[in-house]
Amino acid sequence: MSAPAANLTLKLPRPSDRDRVDRIVAATGVFRPDEHAVALEVFDGAVAHPGVDYHALGAYDEGDRLIGFACYGATPCTVHTWDLYWIAVDPGAHRQGTGRALMEASEHDIAARGGTLVVVETSSRPDYGPTRAFYEALGYDPAARIPDFYAPNDDLVTYTKRLDSSRSTSRHV
Ligand SMILES: CC(C)(COP(=O)(O)OP(=O)(O)OC[C@H]1O[C@@H](n2cnc3c(N)ncnc32)[C@H](O)[C@@H]1OP(=O)(O)O)[C@@H](O)C(=O)NCCC(=O)NCCS
C-alpha cells in the first residue's frame, strides 16, 4: 500500500529535466526505442509550448529532482475528451503514490479546462500488467481493445474515465 506522496512537488517541468525524462523512460524497461523517442518528443513539445499540443506535469522529490512526469492534451476533433499521452515514474520511486499524484493533478487540470472524458491507451503485454492495475486502481475502465494493434499478440487496451468538470476550478498547472 503506497503512502500518500509526502514531500512531493508537482509543477511544470523545466527543459533541463529532459535528461531525467530520458533516464526514467529507459529505466522503466517497458518502452521500445521508437516509443522512447516519442516520449521525448512529447515532453519537448509540452515544455517548449505548454498547452499548445501537450501539457506536462513533473513530480519532484524534496531535492527538487524529477522522479516522474505526465503529459496530456485535448484530443483533436472532440468537444471534451482529453488524452493522457504519457506517464512514467522512476522505478526507484514506484508504489509511493507518485503516479497517483500525477494522475490526480492531471485530471484536476483537465477538469478545470472543461475536459470530462480522459482516455489512456496501453498494451495487453504481461509486462504492462502493473500499468493496467494502476489505471484500474485509479478508476479507469477498460473501454476497447484492438487485437494485435502494437504487434502480434500485443493488443491495444483503451481505458476511459469520466470526470466531473465542476470538481475543479483552480488547479491549473
Ligand atoms: C504505472 C506507473 C506510472 C505507476 O506509478 P507509481 O508511482 O508506482 O504508482 P502509485 O504508487 O501511485 O500506485 C497507485 C496505485 O496503482 C496500483 N499499482 C501501482 N503499481 C502497481 C503494481 N506494480 N502492481 C499492482 N498495482 C499497482 C496500486 O493500486 C497503487 O496503490 P497502492 O500502492 O496503494 O496499492 C509506474 O509503474 C510506471 O512508470 N510504469 C512504467 C511506465 C508505464 O507503464 N507508463 C504507462 C504507459 S501506458
PDB file of C-alpha atoms and ligand atoms in Angstrom:
ATOM      1  CA  MET A   1       0.000   0.000   0.000  1.00  0.00           C
ATOM      2  CA  SER A   2       1.560   3.264  -1.058  1.00  0.00           C
ATOM      3  CA  ALA A   3       1.691   6.099   1.420  1.00  0.00           C
ATOM      4  CA  PRO A   4       0.480   9.486   0.235  1.00  0.00           C
ATOM      5  CA  ALA A   5       3.356  11.029  -1.690  1.00  0.00           C
ATOM      6  CA  ALA A   6       4.777  13.224   1.063  1.00  0.00           C
ATOM      7  CA  ASN A   7       7.231  15.970   0.170  1.00  0.00           C
ATOM      8  CA  LEU A   8       6.301  15.683  -3.475  1.00  0.00           C
ATOM      9  CA  THR A   9       6.077  18.839  -5.539  1.00  0.00           C
ATOM     10  CA  LEU A  10       4.077  18.874  -8.761  1.00  0.00           C
ATOM     11  CA  LYS A  11       4.901  21.558 -11.311  1.00  0.00           C
ATOM     12  CA  LEU A  12       5.574  22.296 -14.961  1.00  0.00           C
ATOM     13  CA  PRO A  13       8.820  20.528 -15.867  1.00  0.00           C
ATOM     14  CA  ARG A  14      11.896  22.509 -16.928  1.00  0.00           C
ATOM     15  CA  PRO A  15      13.619  21.964 -20.285  1.00  0.00           C
ATOM     16  CA  SER A  16      16.713  20.934 -18.263  1.00  0.00           C
ATOM     17  CA  ASP A  17      14.755  17.934 -16.931  1.00  0.00           C
ATOM     18  CA  ARG A  18      14.941  16.286 -20.358  1.00  0.00           C
ATOM     19  CA  ASP A  19      17.866  14.077 -19.276  1.00  0.00           C
ATOM     20  CA  ARG A  20      15.898  12.853 -16.280  1.00  0.00           C
ATOM     21  CA  VAL A  21      12.910  12.097 -18.526  1.00  0.00           C
ATOM     22  CA  ASP A  22      15.242  10.210 -20.841  1.00  0.00           C
ATOM     23  CA  ARG A  23      16.620   8.156 -17.949  1.00  0.00           C
ATOM     24  CA  ILE A  24      13.230   7.482 -16.354  1.00  0.00           C
ATOM     25  CA  VAL A  25      11.728   6.313 -19.650  1.00  0.00           C
ATOM     26  CA  ALA A  26      14.708   3.991 -20.210  1.00  0.00           C
ATOM     27  CA  ALA A  27      14.689   2.718 -16.634  1.00  0.00           C
ATOM     28  CA  THR A  28      11.029   1.620 -16.754  1.00  0.00           C
ATOM     29  CA  GLY A  29      12.122  -1.056 -19.237  1.00  0.00           C
ATOM     30  CA  VAL A  30       8.746  -1.273 -20.979  1.00  0.00           C
ATOM     31  CA  PHE A  31       9.151   1.129 -23.889  1.00  0.00           C
ATOM     32  CA  ARG A  32      10.589   0.251 -27.284  1.00  0.00           C
ATOM     33  CA  PRO A  33      13.211   2.638 -28.736  1.00  0.00           C
ATOM     34  CA  ASP A  34      10.624   4.196 -31.073  1.00  0.00           C
ATOM     35  CA  GLU A  35       8.257   4.787 -28.140  1.00  0.00           C
ATOM     36  CA  HIS A  36      11.126   6.229 -26.110  1.00  0.00           C
ATOM     37  CA  ALA A  37      11.778   8.756 -28.891  1.00  0.00           C
ATOM     38  CA  VAL A  38       8.104   9.741 -28.987  1.00  0.00           C
ATOM     39  CA  ALA A  39       8.086  10.246 -25.198  1.00  0.00           C
ATOM     40  CA  LEU A  40      10.932  12.750 -25.530  1.00  0.00           C
ATOM     41  CA  GLU A  41       9.209  14.446 -28.459  1.00  0.00           C
ATOM     42  CA  VAL A  42       6.010  14.893 -26.461  1.00  0.00           C
ATOM     43  CA  PHE A  43       7.986  16.176 -23.454  1.00  0.00           C
ATOM     44  CA  ASP A  44       9.870  18.666 -25.657  1.00  0.00           C
ATOM     45  CA  GLY A  45       6.609  19.958 -27.130  1.00  0.00           C
ATOM     46  CA  ALA A  46       4.986  20.274 -23.725  1.00  0.00           C
ATOM     47  CA  VAL A  47       7.813  22.291 -22.156  1.00  0.00           C
ATOM     48  CA  ALA A  48       8.543  24.446 -25.218  1.00  0.00           C
ATOM     49  CA  HIS A  49       4.927  25.359 -25.916  1.00  0.00           C
ATOM     50  CA  PRO A  50       2.879  24.435 -22.848  1.00  0.00           C
ATOM     51  CA  GLY A  51      -0.725  23.760 -23.740  1.00  0.00           C
ATOM     52  CA  VAL A  52      -0.397  24.140 -27.491  1.00  0.00           C
ATOM     53  CA  ASP A  53      -0.490  20.406 -28.180  1.00  0.00           C
ATOM     54  CA  TYR A  54       0.503  18.965 -24.835  1.00  0.00           C
ATOM     55  CA  HIS A  55       0.503  19.816 -21.152  1.00  0.00           C
ATOM     56  CA  ALA A  56       3.153  18.353 -18.859  1.00  0.00           C
ATOM     57  CA  LEU A  57       3.383  17.867 -15.159  1.00  0.00           C
ATOM     58  CA  GLY A  58       6.527  16.863 -13.283  1.00  0.00           C
ATOM     59  CA  ALA A  59       6.789  15.253  -9.851  1.00  0.00           C
ATOM     60  CA  TYR A  60       9.828  16.379  -7.844  1.00  0.00           C
ATOM     61  CA  ASP A  61      11.293  14.916  -4.691  1.00  0.00           C
ATOM     62  CA  GLU A  62      12.470  17.019  -1.761  1.00  0.00           C
ATOM     63  CA  GLY A  63      15.822  17.559  -3.521  1.00  0.00           C
ATOM     64  CA  ASP A  64      13.973  19.079  -6.497  1.00  0.00           C
ATOM     65  CA  ARG A  65      14.839  16.065  -8.642  1.00  0.00           C
ATOM     66  CA  LEU A  66      12.316  14.923 -11.235  1.00  0.00           C
ATOM     67  CA  ILE A  67      11.041  11.452 -10.314  1.00  0.00           C
ATOM     68  CA  GLY A  68       8.042  11.208 -12.627  1.00  0.00           C
ATOM     69  CA  PHE A  69       6.088  13.051 -15.262  1.00  0.00           C
ATOM     70  CA  ALA A  70       2.789  13.016 -17.123  1.00  0.00           C
ATOM     71  CA  CYS A  71       1.863  14.540 -20.497  1.00  0.00           C
ATOM     72  CA  TYR A  72      -1.695  15.066 -21.628  1.00  0.00           C
ATOM     73  CA  GLY A  73      -3.672  17.125 -24.094  1.00  0.00           C
ATOM     74  CA  ALA A  74      -7.082  17.834 -25.554  1.00  0.00           C
ATOM     75  CA  THR A  75      -7.979  15.219 -28.150  1.00  0.00           C
ATOM     76  CA  PRO A  76      -8.277  16.913 -31.551  1.00  0.00           C
ATOM     77  CA  CYS A  77     -11.746  16.890 -33.140  1.00  0.00           C
ATOM     78  CA  THR A  78     -13.543  16.196 -29.860  1.00  0.00           C
ATOM     79  CA  VAL A  79     -15.535  18.538 -27.623  1.00  0.00           C
ATOM     80  CA  HIS A  80     -14.432  17.445 -24.155  1.00  0.00           C
ATOM     81  CA  THR A  81     -12.134  14.440 -24.491  1.00  0.00           C
ATOM     82  CA  TRP A  82      -8.509  14.503 -23.354  1.00  0.00           C
ATOM     83  CA  ASP A  83      -5.726  12.017 -23.889  1.00  0.00           C
ATOM     84  CA  LEU A  84      -3.253  11.081 -21.207  1.00  0.00           C
ATOM     85  CA  TYR A  85      -0.349  10.575 -23.584  1.00  0.00           C
ATOM     86  CA  TRP A  86       2.416   9.604 -21.229  1.00  0.00           C
ATOM     87  CA  ILE A  87       3.117   8.816 -17.625  1.00  0.00           C
ATOM     88  CA  ALA A  88       6.255   7.304 -16.139  1.00  0.00           C
ATOM     89  CA  VAL A  89       7.745   7.194 -12.667  1.00  0.00           C
ATOM     90  CA  ASP A  90      11.352   6.386 -11.767  1.00  0.00           C
ATOM     91  CA  PRO A  91      11.326   2.689 -10.781  1.00  0.00           C
ATOM     92  CA  GLY A  92      13.188   3.649  -7.600  1.00  0.00           C
ATOM     93  CA  ALA A  93      10.098   5.602  -6.558  1.00  0.00           C
ATOM     94  CA  HIS A  94       7.367   3.128  -7.560  1.00  0.00           C
ATOM     95  CA  ARG A  95       4.489   2.329  -5.192  1.00  0.00           C
ATOM     96  CA  GLN A  96       4.937   5.537  -3.213  1.00  0.00           C
ATOM     97  CA  GLY A  97       1.929   7.367  -4.624  1.00  0.00           C
ATOM     98  CA  THR A  98       3.793   9.439  -7.227  1.00  0.00           C
ATOM     99  CA  GLY A  99       1.852   8.061 -10.209  1.00  0.00           C
ATOM    100  CA  ARG A 100      -1.436   8.552  -8.406  1.00  0.00           C
ATOM    101  CA  ALA A 101      -0.493  12.148  -7.508  1.00  0.00           C
ATOM    102  CA  LEU A 102       0.436  12.869 -11.143  1.00  0.00           C
ATOM    103  CA  MET A 103      -2.789  11.355 -12.479  1.00  0.00           C
ATOM    104  CA  GLU A 104      -4.985  13.144  -9.954  1.00  0.00           C
ATOM    105  CA  ALA A 105      -3.333  16.507 -10.641  1.00  0.00           C
ATOM    106  CA  SER A 106      -3.608  15.931 -14.406  1.00  0.00           C
ATOM    107  CA  GLU A 107      -7.290  15.069 -14.017  1.00  0.00           C
ATOM    108  CA  HIS A 108      -7.888  18.193 -11.927  1.00  0.00           C
ATOM    109  CA  ASP A 109      -6.229  20.300 -14.585  1.00  0.00           C
ATOM    110  CA  ILE A 110      -8.175  18.598 -17.383  1.00  0.00           C
ATOM    111  CA  ALA A 111     -11.449  19.096 -15.499  1.00  0.00           C
ATOM    112  CA  ALA A 112     -10.584  22.739 -14.851  1.00  0.00           C
ATOM    113  CA  ARG A 113     -10.120  23.185 -18.596  1.00  0.00           C
ATOM    114  CA  GLY A 114     -13.529  21.642 -19.311  1.00  0.00           C
ATOM    115  CA  GLY A 115     -12.496  18.077 -20.062  1.00  0.00           C
ATOM    116  CA  THR A 116     -14.937  15.410 -18.956  1.00  0.00           C
ATOM    117  CA  LEU A 117     -13.556  12.234 -20.519  1.00  0.00           C
ATOM    118  CA  VAL A 118      -9.970  11.016 -20.157  1.00  0.00           C
ATOM    119  CA  VAL A 119      -8.632   8.329 -22.490  1.00  0.00           C
ATOM    120  CA  VAL A 120      -5.490   6.302 -21.884  1.00  0.00           C
ATOM    121  CA  GLU A 121      -4.046   3.665 -24.165  1.00  0.00           C
ATOM    122  CA  THR A 122      -1.824   0.841 -23.099  1.00  0.00           C
ATOM    123  CA  SER A 123      -0.673  -2.596 -24.058  1.00  0.00           C
ATOM    124  CA  SER A 124      -2.012  -6.041 -23.218  1.00  0.00           C
ATOM    125  CA  ARG A 125       1.509  -7.415 -22.737  1.00  0.00           C
ATOM    126  CA  PRO A 126       2.220  -9.155 -19.431  1.00  0.00           C
ATOM    127  CA  ASP A 127       4.902  -6.612 -18.548  1.00  0.00           C
ATOM    128  CA  TYR A 128       2.184  -3.920 -18.688  1.00  0.00           C
ATOM    129  CA  GLY A 129       0.141  -5.769 -16.053  1.00  0.00           C
ATOM    130  CA  PRO A 130       1.225  -3.332 -13.305  1.00  0.00           C
ATOM    131  CA  THR A 131       0.320  -0.410 -15.572  1.00  0.00           C
ATOM    132  CA  ARG A 132      -3.182  -1.780 -16.193  1.00  0.00           C
ATOM    133  CA  ALA A 133      -3.574  -2.436 -12.459  1.00  0.00           C
ATOM    134  CA  PHE A 134      -2.531   1.171 -11.843  1.00  0.00           C
ATOM    135  CA  TYR A 135      -5.145   2.613 -14.211  1.00  0.00           C
ATOM    136  CA  GLU A 136      -7.848   0.347 -12.817  1.00  0.00           C
ATOM    137  CA  ALA A 137      -6.935   1.332  -9.244  1.00  0.00           C
ATOM    138  CA  LEU A 138      -7.428   4.953 -10.272  1.00  0.00           C
ATOM    139  CA  GLY A 139     -10.925   4.347 -11.611  1.00  0.00           C
ATOM    140  CA  TYR A 140     -10.210   3.802 -15.306  1.00  0.00           C
ATOM    141  CA  ASP A 141     -12.479   1.311 -17.064  1.00  0.00           C
ATOM    142  CA  PRO A 142     -11.381  -0.856 -19.993  1.00  0.00           C
ATOM    143  CA  ALA A 143     -13.449   0.505 -22.885  1.00  0.00           C
ATOM    144  CA  ALA A 144     -11.991  -1.060 -26.011  1.00  0.00           C
ATOM    145  CA  ARG A 145      -9.402  -3.495 -27.232  1.00  0.00           C
ATOM    146  CA  ILE A 146      -7.823  -3.909 -30.658  1.00  0.00           C
ATOM    147  CA  PRO A 147      -6.102  -7.277 -31.068  1.00  0.00           C
ATOM    148  CA  ASP A 148      -2.534  -7.278 -32.438  1.00  0.00           C
ATOM    149  CA  PHE A 149      -2.512  -3.463 -32.618  1.00  0.00           C
ATOM    150  CA  TYR A 150       1.074  -2.867 -31.448  1.00  0.00           C
ATOM    151  CA  ALA A 151       2.459  -6.189 -32.665  1.00  0.00           C
ATOM    152  CA  PRO A 152       1.272  -9.784 -32.997  1.00  0.00           C
ATOM    153  CA  ASN A 153      -0.173 -10.781 -29.599  1.00  0.00           C
ATOM    154  CA  ASP A 154       0.213  -7.221 -28.313  1.00  0.00           C
ATOM    155  CA  ASP A 155      -3.255  -5.653 -28.163  1.00  0.00           C
ATOM    156  CA  LEU A 156      -4.185  -2.023 -27.651  1.00  0.00           C
ATOM    157  CA  VAL A 157      -6.234  -1.650 -24.455  1.00  0.00           C
ATOM    158  CA  THR A 158      -8.064   1.654 -24.142  1.00  0.00           C
ATOM    159  CA  TYR A 159      -9.206   2.853 -20.748  1.00  0.00           C
ATOM    160  CA  THR A 160     -11.550   5.750 -20.064  1.00  0.00           C
ATOM    161  CA  LYS A 161     -12.584   7.741 -17.028  1.00  0.00           C
ATOM    162  CA  ARG A 162     -15.347  10.308 -16.782  1.00  0.00           C
ATOM    163  CA  LEU A 163     -14.557  13.453 -14.832  1.00  0.00           C
ATOM    164  CA  ASP A 164     -16.886  15.809 -13.089  1.00  0.00           C
ATOM    165  CA  SER A 165     -15.920  19.094 -14.748  1.00  0.00           C
ATOM    166  CA  SER A 166     -17.361  21.025 -11.813  1.00  0.00           C
ATOM    167  CA  ARG A 167     -14.977  19.372  -9.341  1.00  0.00           C
ATOM    168  CA  SER A 168     -12.050  21.684 -10.009  1.00  0.00           C
ATOM    169  CA  THR A 169     -11.806  25.295 -10.969  1.00  0.00           C
ATOM    170  CA  SER A 170      -8.407  26.358  -9.737  1.00  0.00           C
ATOM    171  CA  ARG A 171      -5.631  23.804 -10.153  1.00  0.00           C
ATOM    172  CA  HIS A 172      -4.174  24.876 -13.455  1.00  0.00           C
ATOM    173  CA  VAL A 173      -0.514  23.893 -13.642  1.00  0.00           C
TER     174      VAL A 173
HETATM  175  C1  LIG B   1       2.325   2.909 -13.943  1.00  0.00           C
HETATM  176  C2  LIG B   1       3.230   3.802 -13.065  1.00  0.00           C
HETATM  177  C3  LIG B   1       3.256   5.208 -13.627  1.00  0.00           C
HETATM  178  C4  LIG B   1       2.657   3.815 -11.621  1.00  0.00           C
HETATM  179  O1  LIG B   1       3.448   4.718 -10.840  1.00  0.00           O
HETATM  180  P1  LIG B   1       3.589   4.567  -9.232  1.00  0.00           P
HETATM  181  O2  LIG B   1       4.093   5.854  -8.708  1.00  0.00           O
HETATM  182  O3  LIG B   1       4.364   3.352  -8.914  1.00  0.00           O
HETATM  183  O4  LIG B   1       2.054   4.336  -8.826  1.00  0.00           O
HETATM  184  P2  LIG B   1       1.388   4.601  -7.372  1.00  0.00           P
HETATM  185  O5  LIG B   1       2.363   4.313  -6.290  1.00  0.00           O
HETATM  186  O6  LIG B   1       0.780   5.973  -7.376  1.00  0.00           O
HETATM  187  O7  LIG B   1       0.238   3.490  -7.380  1.00  0.00           O
HETATM  188  C5  LIG B   1      -1.150   3.806  -7.256  1.00  0.00           C
HETATM  189  C6  LIG B   1      -1.924   2.501  -7.244  1.00  0.00           C
HETATM  190  O8  LIG B   1      -1.819   1.839  -8.521  1.00  0.00           O
HETATM  191  C7  LIG B   1      -1.752   0.413  -8.311  1.00  0.00           C
HETATM  192  N1  LIG B   1      -0.425  -0.077  -8.716  1.00  0.00           N
HETATM  193  C8  LIG B   1       0.683   0.661  -8.984  1.00  0.00           C
HETATM  194  N2  LIG B   1       1.705  -0.142  -9.307  1.00  0.00           N
HETATM  195  C9  LIG B   1       1.242  -1.406  -9.244  1.00  0.00           C
HETATM  196  C10 LIG B   1       1.847  -2.680  -9.448  1.00  0.00           C
HETATM  197  N3  LIG B   1       3.151  -2.807  -9.782  1.00  0.00           N
HETATM  198  N4  LIG B   1       1.079  -3.774  -9.282  1.00  0.00           N
HETATM  199  C11 LIG B   1      -0.220  -3.685  -8.933  1.00  0.00           C
HETATM  200  N5  LIG B   1      -0.856  -2.487  -8.705  1.00  0.00           N
HETATM  201  C12 LIG B   1      -0.122  -1.379  -8.858  1.00  0.00           C
HETATM  202  C13 LIG B   1      -1.937   0.180  -6.809  1.00  0.00           C
HETATM  203  O9  LIG B   1      -3.316   0.053  -6.540  1.00  0.00           O
HETATM  204  C14 LIG B   1      -1.395   1.501  -6.246  1.00  0.00           C
HETATM  205  O10 LIG B   1      -1.929   1.798  -4.967  1.00  0.00           O
HETATM  206  P3  LIG B   1      -1.279   1.098  -3.648  1.00  0.00           P
HETATM  207  O11 LIG B   1       0.204   1.177  -3.797  1.00  0.00           O
HETATM  208  O12 LIG B   1      -1.837   1.944  -2.546  1.00  0.00           O
HETATM  209  O13 LIG B   1      -1.787  -0.311  -3.661  1.00  0.00           O
HETATM  210  C15 LIG B   1       4.673   3.183 -12.979  1.00  0.00           C
HETATM  211  O14 LIG B   1       4.580   1.827 -12.625  1.00  0.00           O
HETATM  212  C16 LIG B   1       5.460   3.286 -14.264  1.00  0.00           C
HETATM  213  O15 LIG B   1       6.153   4.284 -14.512  1.00  0.00           O
HETATM  214  N6  LIG B   1       5.390   2.240 -15.104  1.00  0.00           N
HETATM  215  C17 LIG B   1       6.167   2.178 -16.338  1.00  0.00           C
HETATM  216  C18 LIG B   1       5.696   3.170 -17.369  1.00  0.00           C
HETATM  217  C19 LIG B   1       4.299   2.912 -17.851  1.00  0.00           C
HETATM  218  O16 LIG B   1       3.831   1.786 -17.953  1.00  0.00           O
HETATM  219  N7  LIG B   1       3.606   4.024 -18.188  1.00  0.00           N
HETATM  220  C20 LIG B   1       2.288   3.967 -18.776  1.00  0.00           C
HETATM  221  C21 LIG B   1       2.414   3.711 -20.245  1.00  0.00           C
HETATM  222  S1  LIG B   1       0.826   3.339 -20.995  1.00  0.00           S
END
